[in-house]
Amino acid sequence: RNSFCSSRRMLVGLGDAVPTHGTSWTPCSPHWANRESRRRGRRRDGRATTQALLVKDSDGLSSSPITLGTMMYGASIPSALAHEQLSYAYEHGISSFDTAEMYPVPQSRGTQGASERVLGDWLRRTSFARRSEVHITTKVAGPAAMSWLRDGPARLDGRNIALAIDGSLGRLGTEHIDLLLLHWPDRYVPMFGDDVFEAELAYESYCSFEEQVDAVQRAMAA
């Protein structure tokens, strides 16, 4: 239970977060305030008095200022413990969850997509977290030597973006994704700890930004 205890210590201090440029803050009641806790069967003791906040962007999309990552769910953090963490976070005003099609890490053929499945399973099983109140972010993997993930995508093109979205929707068991990110670009850049650009590693060709934007726009319109 060490992972869960560590997460409990991190899931506090909602009022300490600072809004980023271009966002607005909307006070709202914490999900757990003044109601019976269905998970524990008792009323909260009221010690956590910080009012939960929502960050709203220019398009009206709202999320909690703290996001719970699911990178280890389905591997080093088993699903039962992950569900407990997700419920604890939600009951304390955190309604934004981050995942990715390649998670959990370390990535492998046997576990790919497990983090999305764990999050989706929690949403289906929980009796108090409604999908309309939860903000889900997931990510599309770029070019990678992961043969089990879309045959090790050589390009982050429209076809691969569409396949990734369909796969994530199926694993999450939801009809929409609130925020879709491209996990890493379709061109060489130093990342994952590298801080020096090595010209010899540059790709000979890559997908255009226009094709990527078009793929995402078509998915939004579907």
mmCIF file of C-alpha atoms in Angstrom:
data_model
loop_
_atom_site.group_PDB
_atom_site.id
_atom_site.type_symbol
_atom_site.label_atom_id
_atom_site.label_comp_id
_atom_site.label_asym_id
_atom_site.label_seq_id
_atom_site.Cartn_x
_atom_site.Cartn_y
_atom_site.Cartn_z
ATOM 1 C CA ARG A 1 0.000 0.000 0.000
ATOM 2 C CA ASN A 2 3.001 2.323 -0.131
ATOM 3 C CA SER A 3 2.023 3.699 -3.537
ATOM 4 C CA PHE A 4 -1.470 4.533 -2.321
ATOM 5 C CA CYS A 5 -0.177 6.252 0.821
ATOM 6 C CA SER A 6 2.251 8.322 -1.236
ATOM 7 C CA SER A 7 -0.567 9.379 -3.543
ATOM 8 C CA ARG A 8 -2.760 10.346 -0.592
ATOM 9 C CA ARG A 9 -0.105 12.789 0.569
ATOM 10 C CA MET A 10 0.105 14.303 -2.893
ATOM 11 C CA LEU A 11 -3.641 14.745 -3.378
ATOM 12 C CA VAL A 12 -4.019 17.750 -1.079
ATOM 13 C CA GLY A 13 -3.578 21.499 -1.250
ATOM 14 C CA LEU A 14 -5.931 22.202 -4.149
ATOM 15 C CA GLY A 15 -5.846 25.887 -3.342
ATOM 16 C CA ASP A 16 -2.074 26.102 -3.822
ATOM 17 C CA ALA A 17 -2.207 25.662 -7.588
ATOM 18 C CA VAL A 18 -1.693 28.783 -9.710
ATOM 19 C CA PRO A 19 -3.834 29.317 -12.831
ATOM 20 C CA THR A 20 -1.961 29.517 -16.113
ATOM 21 C CA HIS A 21 -2.318 32.363 -18.605
ATOM 22 C CA GLY A 22 -5.594 32.359 -20.484
ATOM 23 C CA THR A 23 -7.566 30.320 -17.982
ATOM 24 C CA SER A 24 -10.218 31.318 -15.491
ATOM 25 C CA TRP A 25 -11.115 29.873 -12.122
ATOM 26 C CA THR A 26 -14.630 28.752 -11.260
ATOM 27 C CA PRO A 27 -15.296 27.825 -7.619
ATOM 28 C CA CYS A 28 -17.436 24.737 -7.155
ATOM 29 C CA SER A 29 -18.310 22.411 -4.323
ATOM 30 C CA PRO A 30 -15.976 19.452 -3.821
ATOM 31 C CA HIS A 31 -17.492 16.180 -5.057
ATOM 32 C CA TRP A 32 -17.327 14.755 -1.537
ATOM 33 C CA ALA A 33 -18.653 17.764 0.410
ATOM 34 C CA ASN A 34 -21.580 17.161 2.787
ATOM 35 C CA ARG A 35 -22.594 13.786 1.449
ATOM 36 C CA GLU A 36 -22.226 10.197 2.505
ATOM 37 C CA SER A 37 -19.057 8.662 1.145
ATOM 38 C CA ARG A 38 -20.319 5.665 -0.795
ATOM 39 C CA ARG A 39 -16.861 4.167 -0.967
ATOM 40 C CA ARG A 40 -16.233 4.181 2.776
ATOM 41 C CA GLY A 41 -19.816 4.246 4.018
ATOM 42 C CA ARG A 42 -19.337 7.206 6.324
ATOM 43 C CA ARG A 43 -19.351 11.015 6.207
ATOM 44 C CA ARG A 44 -16.050 12.829 5.782
ATOM 45 C CA ASP A 45 -14.740 14.478 8.955
ATOM 46 C CA GLY A 46 -14.452 17.892 7.328
ATOM 47 C CA ARG A 47 -10.706 18.313 7.848
ATOM 48 C CA ALA A 48 -10.120 18.999 4.152
ATOM 49 C CA THR A 49 -11.832 22.367 3.843
ATOM 50 C CA THR A 50 -10.144 23.660 0.671
ATOM 51 C CA GLN A 51 -12.769 24.457 -1.917
ATOM 52 C CA ALA A 52 -12.278 22.588 -5.174
ATOM 53 C CA LEU A 53 -11.704 24.701 -8.269
ATOM 54 C CA LEU A 54 -12.178 24.179 -11.972
ATOM 55 C CA VAL A 55 -9.903 25.571 -14.642
ATOM 56 C CA LYS A 56 -11.870 26.677 -17.705
ATOM 57 C CA ASP A 57 -10.241 27.440 -21.044
ATOM 58 C CA SER A 58 -11.469 29.808 -23.752
ATOM 59 C CA ASP A 59 -13.605 27.050 -25.290
ATOM 60 C CA GLY A 60 -15.406 26.376 -22.017
ATOM 61 C CA LEU A 61 -13.645 23.066 -21.310
ATOM 62 C CA SER A 62 -13.323 22.601 -17.558
ATOM 63 C CA SER A 63 -10.975 20.433 -15.534
ATOM 64 C CA SER A 64 -9.614 20.343 -12.013
ATOM 65 C CA PRO A 65 -6.310 22.227 -11.549
ATOM 66 C CA ILE A 66 -4.675 18.989 -10.400
ATOM 67 C CA THR A 67 -4.553 16.005 -12.746
ATOM 68 C CA LEU A 68 -3.985 12.430 -11.598
ATOM 69 C CA GLY A 69 -1.686 10.483 -13.915
ATOM 70 C CA THR A 70 -2.270 6.787 -14.613
ATOM 71 C CA MET A 71 1.116 5.888 -16.107
ATOM 72 C CA MET A 72 1.672 2.934 -13.742
ATOM 73 C CA TYR A 73 -1.884 1.585 -13.696
ATOM 74 C CA GLY A 74 -2.145 -1.976 -14.933
ATOM 75 C CA ALA A 75 1.511 -2.797 -14.213
ATOM 76 C CA SER A 76 3.256 -1.874 -10.948
ATOM 77 C CA ILE A 77 -0.049 -0.518 -9.614
ATOM 78 C CA PRO A 78 -2.723 -3.231 -9.962
ATOM 79 C CA SER A 79 -6.269 -2.337 -10.938
ATOM 80 C CA ALA A 80 -7.784 -2.687 -7.441
ATOM 81 C CA LEU A 81 -5.273 -0.244 -5.953
ATOM 82 C CA ALA A 82 -5.652 2.057 -8.964
ATOM 83 C CA HIS A 83 -9.433 2.150 -8.445
ATOM 84 C CA GLU A 84 -8.904 3.083 -4.800
ATOM 85 C CA GLN A 85 -6.583 5.928 -5.791
ATOM 86 C CA LEU A 86 -8.997 7.180 -8.461
ATOM 87 C CA SER A 87 -11.904 7.183 -6.000
ATOM 88 C CA TYR A 88 -9.867 8.975 -3.337
ATOM 89 C CA ALA A 89 -8.789 11.610 -5.847
ATOM 90 C CA TYR A 90 -12.315 12.141 -7.138
ATOM 91 C CA GLU A 91 -13.769 12.417 -3.651
ATOM 92 C CA HIS A 92 -11.261 15.193 -2.935
ATOM 93 C CA GLY A 93 -12.142 17.321 -5.943
ATOM 94 C CA ILE A 94 -9.779 15.906 -8.580
ATOM 95 C CA SER A 95 -11.759 15.110 -11.710
ATOM 96 C CA SER A 96 -9.009 15.291 -14.348
ATOM 97 C CA PHE A 97 -7.190 12.088 -15.300
ATOM 98 C CA ASP A 98 -4.292 11.606 -17.705
ATOM 99 C CA THR A 99 -3.508 8.405 -19.596
ATOM 100 C CA ALA A 100 -2.039 7.276 -22.928
ATOM 101 C CA GLU A 101 -2.421 4.439 -25.405
ATOM 102 C CA MET A 102 1.123 3.178 -24.697
ATOM 103 C CA TYR A 103 0.744 3.132 -20.885
ATOM 104 C CA PRO A 104 1.664 1.609 -18.505
ATOM 105 C CA VAL A 105 5.422 1.994 -18.370
ATOM 106 C CA PRO A 106 7.722 0.319 -18.800
ATOM 107 C CA GLN A 107 5.865 -0.366 -22.002
ATOM 108 C CA SER A 108 5.426 -3.920 -23.240
ATOM 109 C CA ARG A 109 3.298 -6.021 -25.559
ATOM 110 C CA GLY A 110 1.519 -7.670 -22.656
ATOM 111 C CA THR A 111 0.450 -4.486 -20.870
ATOM 112 C CA GLN A 112 -0.083 -1.926 -23.663
ATOM 113 C CA GLY A 113 -3.391 -0.108 -23.152
ATOM 114 C CA ALA A 114 -3.920 -1.430 -19.627
ATOM 115 C CA SER A 115 -3.929 2.048 -18.049
ATOM 116 C CA GLU A 116 -6.795 3.171 -20.278
ATOM 117 C CA ARG A 117 -8.697 -0.032 -19.522
ATOM 118 C CA VAL A 118 -8.218 0.421 -15.756
ATOM 119 C CA LEU A 119 -9.504 4.023 -15.935
ATOM 120 C CA GLY A 120 -12.459 3.022 -18.093
ATOM 121 C CA ASP A 121 -13.308 0.114 -15.823
ATOM 122 C CA TRP A 122 -13.288 2.440 -12.794
ATOM 123 C CA LEU A 123 -15.693 4.807 -14.549
ATOM 124 C CA ARG A 124 -18.083 1.947 -15.291
ATOM 125 C CA ARG A 125 -17.885 0.476 -11.795
ATOM 126 C CA THR A 126 -18.025 3.601 -9.639
ATOM 127 C CA SER A 127 -21.418 4.683 -8.393
ATOM 128 C CA PHE A 128 -20.612 8.356 -7.848
ATOM 129 C CA ALA A 129 -18.321 9.546 -10.675
ATOM 130 C CA ARG A 130 -20.372 10.557 -13.705
ATOM 131 C CA ARG A 131 -18.652 10.716 -17.082
ATOM 132 C CA SER A 132 -19.889 14.274 -17.589
ATOM 133 C CA GLU A 133 -17.951 15.337 -14.472
ATOM 134 C CA VAL A 134 -14.688 13.636 -15.434
ATOM 135 C CA HIS A 135 -12.040 15.134 -17.742
ATOM 136 C CA ILE A 136 -10.005 12.490 -19.592
ATOM 137 C CA THR A 137 -6.754 13.222 -21.393
ATOM 138 C CA THR A 138 -5.109 10.539 -23.488
ATOM 139 C CA LYS A 139 -2.196 10.565 -25.904
ATOM 140 C CA VAL A 140 -1.322 9.214 -29.346
ATOM 141 C CA ALA A 141 2.131 7.643 -29.607
ATOM 142 C CA GLY A 142 4.458 8.939 -32.302
ATOM 143 C CA PRO A 143 7.009 6.971 -34.318
ATOM 144 C CA ALA A 144 8.368 4.196 -32.117
ATOM 145 C CA ALA A 145 9.951 0.768 -32.169
ATOM 146 C CA MET A 146 6.944 -0.826 -30.463
ATOM 147 C CA SER A 147 5.810 -3.519 -32.887
ATOM 148 C CA TRP A 148 2.753 -4.293 -30.761
ATOM 149 C CA LEU A 149 1.421 -0.745 -31.116
ATOM 150 C CA ARG A 150 0.018 -0.276 -34.630
ATOM 151 C CA ASP A 151 2.976 -2.328 -35.981
ATOM 152 C CA GLY A 152 5.459 0.145 -34.512
ATOM 153 C CA PRO A 153 4.176 3.342 -36.161
ATOM 154 C CA ALA A 154 6.671 4.874 -38.562
ATOM 155 C CA ARG A 155 4.576 8.023 -38.917
ATOM 156 C CA LEU A 156 2.202 10.061 -36.798
ATOM 157 C CA ASP A 157 -0.052 10.537 -39.803
ATOM 158 C CA GLY A 158 -3.812 10.777 -40.219
ATOM 159 C CA ARG A 159 -4.287 7.016 -40.433
ATOM 160 C CA ASN A 160 -2.353 6.331 -37.230
ATOM 161 C CA ILE A 161 -4.092 9.144 -35.356
ATOM 162 C CA ALA A 162 -7.506 7.738 -36.350
ATOM 163 C CA LEU A 163 -6.502 4.204 -35.325
ATOM 164 C CA ALA A 164 -5.179 5.470 -31.996
ATOM 165 C CA ILE A 165 -8.372 7.375 -31.226
ATOM 166 C CA ASP A 166 -10.556 4.354 -32.015
ATOM 167 C CA GLY A 167 -8.376 2.132 -29.845
ATOM 168 C CA SER A 168 -8.425 4.533 -26.902
ATOM 169 C CA LEU A 169 -12.196 4.997 -27.078
ATOM 170 C CA GLY A 170 -12.646 1.235 -26.991
ATOM 171 C CA ARG A 171 -10.344 0.681 -24.033
ATOM 172 C CA LEU A 172 -11.799 3.612 -22.084
ATOM 173 C CA GLY A 173 -15.339 2.516 -22.904
ATOM 174 C CA THR A 174 -16.406 6.089 -23.546
ATOM 175 C CA GLU A 175 -17.877 7.950 -26.494
ATOM 176 C CA HIS A 176 -15.519 10.900 -26.364
ATOM 177 C CA ILE A 177 -12.078 12.051 -25.233
ATOM 178 C CA ASP A 178 -11.883 15.458 -23.570
ATOM 179 C CA LEU A 179 -8.291 16.259 -24.508
ATOM 180 C CA LEU A 180 -6.166 14.432 -27.080
ATOM 181 C CA LEU A 181 -2.402 14.990 -27.122
ATOM 182 C CA LEU A 182 0.273 13.881 -29.578
ATOM 183 C CA HIS A 183 2.659 12.146 -27.168
ATOM 184 C CA TRP A 184 5.777 13.065 -29.136
ATOM 185 C CA PRO A 185 6.283 14.622 -32.572
ATOM 186 C CA ASP A 186 6.673 13.043 -35.983
ATOM 187 C CA ARG A 187 10.183 14.438 -36.310
ATOM 188 C CA TYR A 188 13.386 14.062 -34.384
ATOM 189 C CA VAL A 189 13.724 16.185 -31.267
ATOM 190 C CA PRO A 190 15.717 15.466 -28.091
ATOM 191 C CA MET A 191 13.305 13.992 -25.550
ATOM 192 C CA PHE A 192 12.952 11.574 -22.645
ATOM 193 C CA GLY A 193 16.039 12.956 -20.919
ATOM 194 C CA ASP A 194 18.106 13.858 -23.989
ATOM 195 C CA ASP A 195 19.147 17.499 -24.096
ATOM 196 C CA VAL A 196 21.476 17.594 -27.118
ATOM 197 C CA PHE A 197 20.259 17.731 -30.711
ATOM 198 C CA GLU A 198 22.050 15.152 -32.838
ATOM 199 C CA ALA A 199 21.636 16.060 -36.509
ATOM 200 C CA GLU A 200 22.414 12.563 -37.765
ATOM 201 C CA LEU A 201 19.251 11.281 -36.058
ATOM 202 C CA ALA A 202 16.952 13.628 -37.979
ATOM 203 C CA TYR A 203 14.197 11.884 -39.971
ATOM 204 C CA GLU A 204 14.463 11.960 -43.733
ATOM 205 C CA SER A 205 10.737 12.710 -43.990
ATOM 206 C CA TYR A 206 7.832 13.319 -41.666
ATOM 207 C CA CYS A 207 4.109 13.938 -41.605
ATOM 208 C CA SER A 208 2.943 17.502 -42.102
ATOM 209 C CA PHE A 209 1.244 19.462 -39.336
ATOM 210 C CA GLU A 210 -1.654 20.068 -41.732
ATOM 211 C CA GLU A 211 -2.375 16.342 -42.042
ATOM 212 C CA GLN A 212 -2.262 15.904 -38.282
ATOM 213 C CA VAL A 213 -4.594 18.846 -37.676
ATOM 214 C CA ASP A 214 -6.985 17.556 -40.341
ATOM 215 C CA ALA A 215 -7.086 14.108 -38.709
ATOM 216 C CA VAL A 216 -7.918 15.584 -35.315
ATOM 217 C CA GLN A 217 -10.555 17.908 -36.785
ATOM 218 C CA ARG A 218 -12.234 14.993 -38.570
ATOM 219 C CA ALA A 219 -12.289 13.050 -35.305
ATOM 220 C CA MET A 220 -13.864 16.021 -33.507
ATOM 221 C CA ALA A 221 -16.548 16.293 -36.162
ATOM 222 C CA ALA A 222 -17.387 12.574 -36.136
#
